[in-house]
């Protein structure tokens, strides 16, 4: 065949081959839907979880300094040494376990990537992975992409405490991993020492790995400690511990996080990390490393967000929205049953359109859309944003 014939539209037409989706149940997320609706109706967006205030200018300066100093080429695959050392020192100071920066700490492009990479590294087709619902929306598609089988176990409705009998009942010889998240998005609950001890005991006779999503580790209120899996030798020995600089330093758009895990787990993690992300933004890593020399910003974070939590709760106290506890994170959940008969999702859309405040339905965090008449607000906002939202919500 001549090259003209090959190129001729008379003999073939451009065609995109059909693709069988790997994620049939994934569509547009509720976060995108609610944010678009909030923009359309000029509503205050207390839906998606990100601050509307800036980060510390010193952090921006530290990154600018790193760029000026020439830290602009590929860094080491596992992350720059000063940042891995700073992370290791922080974990040791706070939780008493030493992670070797060389072989046990890896810098990632956000916690979302860290969790996906951990799942891809250890979950084989047919392996079961237990998730505790409601849960962050990336866990389930991550497990599905790895060919794993998602085993959802509900947290106790409305209190969101772990139900260890149900977790124990979900364990089978095929269980490869369990994903936990404390402080918990969306509920704002925090696991206690007792919870962690029970988990440690439950997993001890098994080969189940733990993925411990601790991105809100520095947002625990009322003087309570963060019970990192790093504090519990029986858990740490089997855990990928994930935290996110985006949450801690008010820079969610920078997408930099880390994973701490024992050497054997880190080795497998890095095999996958090397070939999907390879390296993470160099100047941001150096900037974060320099900024971490001062622990004050993360040590003061609980008080910073507790004040916003209290402001938001006080403002809602007079409304018919019933406040659930918010022990950590920057989320406040409320029971809507005295205000509306609408399902959570429709209520959130109504609230955005008619009241001008966007929230997220908790049903979005359950595979089966379980509706318990609870919605989530994010209070990581300037005081004036919260005040305006509260004035609007006071009508309820
Ligand atoms: C529980 C939880 N895990 C992980 C993430 C993702 O963090 P990152 O922005 O670092 O990917 C979030 C962000 O909202 C989260 O709430």
PDB file of C-alpha atoms and ligand atoms in Angstrom, residues 110-112 115 136 139 181 185 213 215-216 244 247 252 255 257, ligand 1:
ATOM      1  CA  UNK A 110       0.702  14.137  48.506  1.00  0.00           C
ATOM      2  CA  UNK A 111      -0.943  11.597  50.775  1.00  0.00           C
ATOM      3  CA  UNK A 112      -3.268  10.469  47.987  1.00  0.00           C
ATOM      4  CA  UNK A 115      -1.813   5.652  49.802  1.00  0.00           C
ATOM      5  CA  UNK A 136     -11.828   9.114  52.270  1.00  0.00           C
ATOM      6  CA  UNK A 139      -9.229   4.257  49.200  1.00  0.00           C
ATOM      7  CA  UNK A 181      -7.692   7.087  59.452  1.00  0.00           C
ATOM      8  CA  UNK A 185     -12.299  12.553  57.741  1.00  0.00           C
ATOM      9  CA  UNK A 213      -3.745   7.643  57.161  1.00  0.00           C
ATOM     10  CA  UNK A 215      -2.842  13.399  57.506  1.00  0.00           C
ATOM     11  CA  UNK A 216      -4.628  15.292  60.311  1.00  0.00           C
ATOM     12  CA  UNK A 244       0.615  15.352  54.562  1.00  0.00           C
ATOM     13  CA  UNK A 247      -2.723  19.771  55.825  1.00  0.00           C
ATOM     14  CA  UNK A 252      -2.889  21.661  50.195  1.00  0.00           C
ATOM     15  CA  UNK A 255       0.878  18.085  47.274  1.00  0.00           C
ATOM     16  CA  UNK A 257       3.516  14.208  51.990  1.00  0.00           C
TER      17      UNK A 257
HETATM   18  C1  LIG B   1      -8.212  11.442  55.104  1.00  0.00           C
HETATM   19  C2  LIG B   1      -7.426  12.036  53.998  1.00  0.00           C
HETATM   20  N1  LIG B   1      -6.416  11.342  53.478  1.00  0.00           N
HETATM   21  C3  LIG B   1      -5.670  11.841  52.476  1.00  0.00           C
HETATM   22  C4  LIG B   1      -5.919  13.089  51.950  1.00  0.00           C
HETATM   23  C5  LIG B   1      -5.090  13.591  50.806  1.00  0.00           C
HETATM   24  O1  LIG B   1      -4.034  14.372  51.168  1.00  0.00           O
HETATM   25  P1  LIG B   1      -3.101  15.047  50.062  1.00  0.00           P
HETATM   26  O2  LIG B   1      -3.740  16.340  49.672  1.00  0.00           O
HETATM   27  O3  LIG B   1      -1.775  15.211  50.706  1.00  0.00           O
HETATM   28  O4  LIG B   1      -3.048  14.102  48.888  1.00  0.00           O
HETATM   29  C6  LIG B   1      -6.972  13.843  52.457  1.00  0.00           C
HETATM   30  C7  LIG B   1      -7.295  15.165  51.886  1.00  0.00           C
HETATM   31  O5  LIG B   1      -8.383  15.663  51.974  1.00  0.00           O
HETATM   32  C8  LIG B   1      -7.736  13.309  53.512  1.00  0.00           C
HETATM   33  O6  LIG B   1      -8.775  13.995  54.034  1.00  0.00           O
END
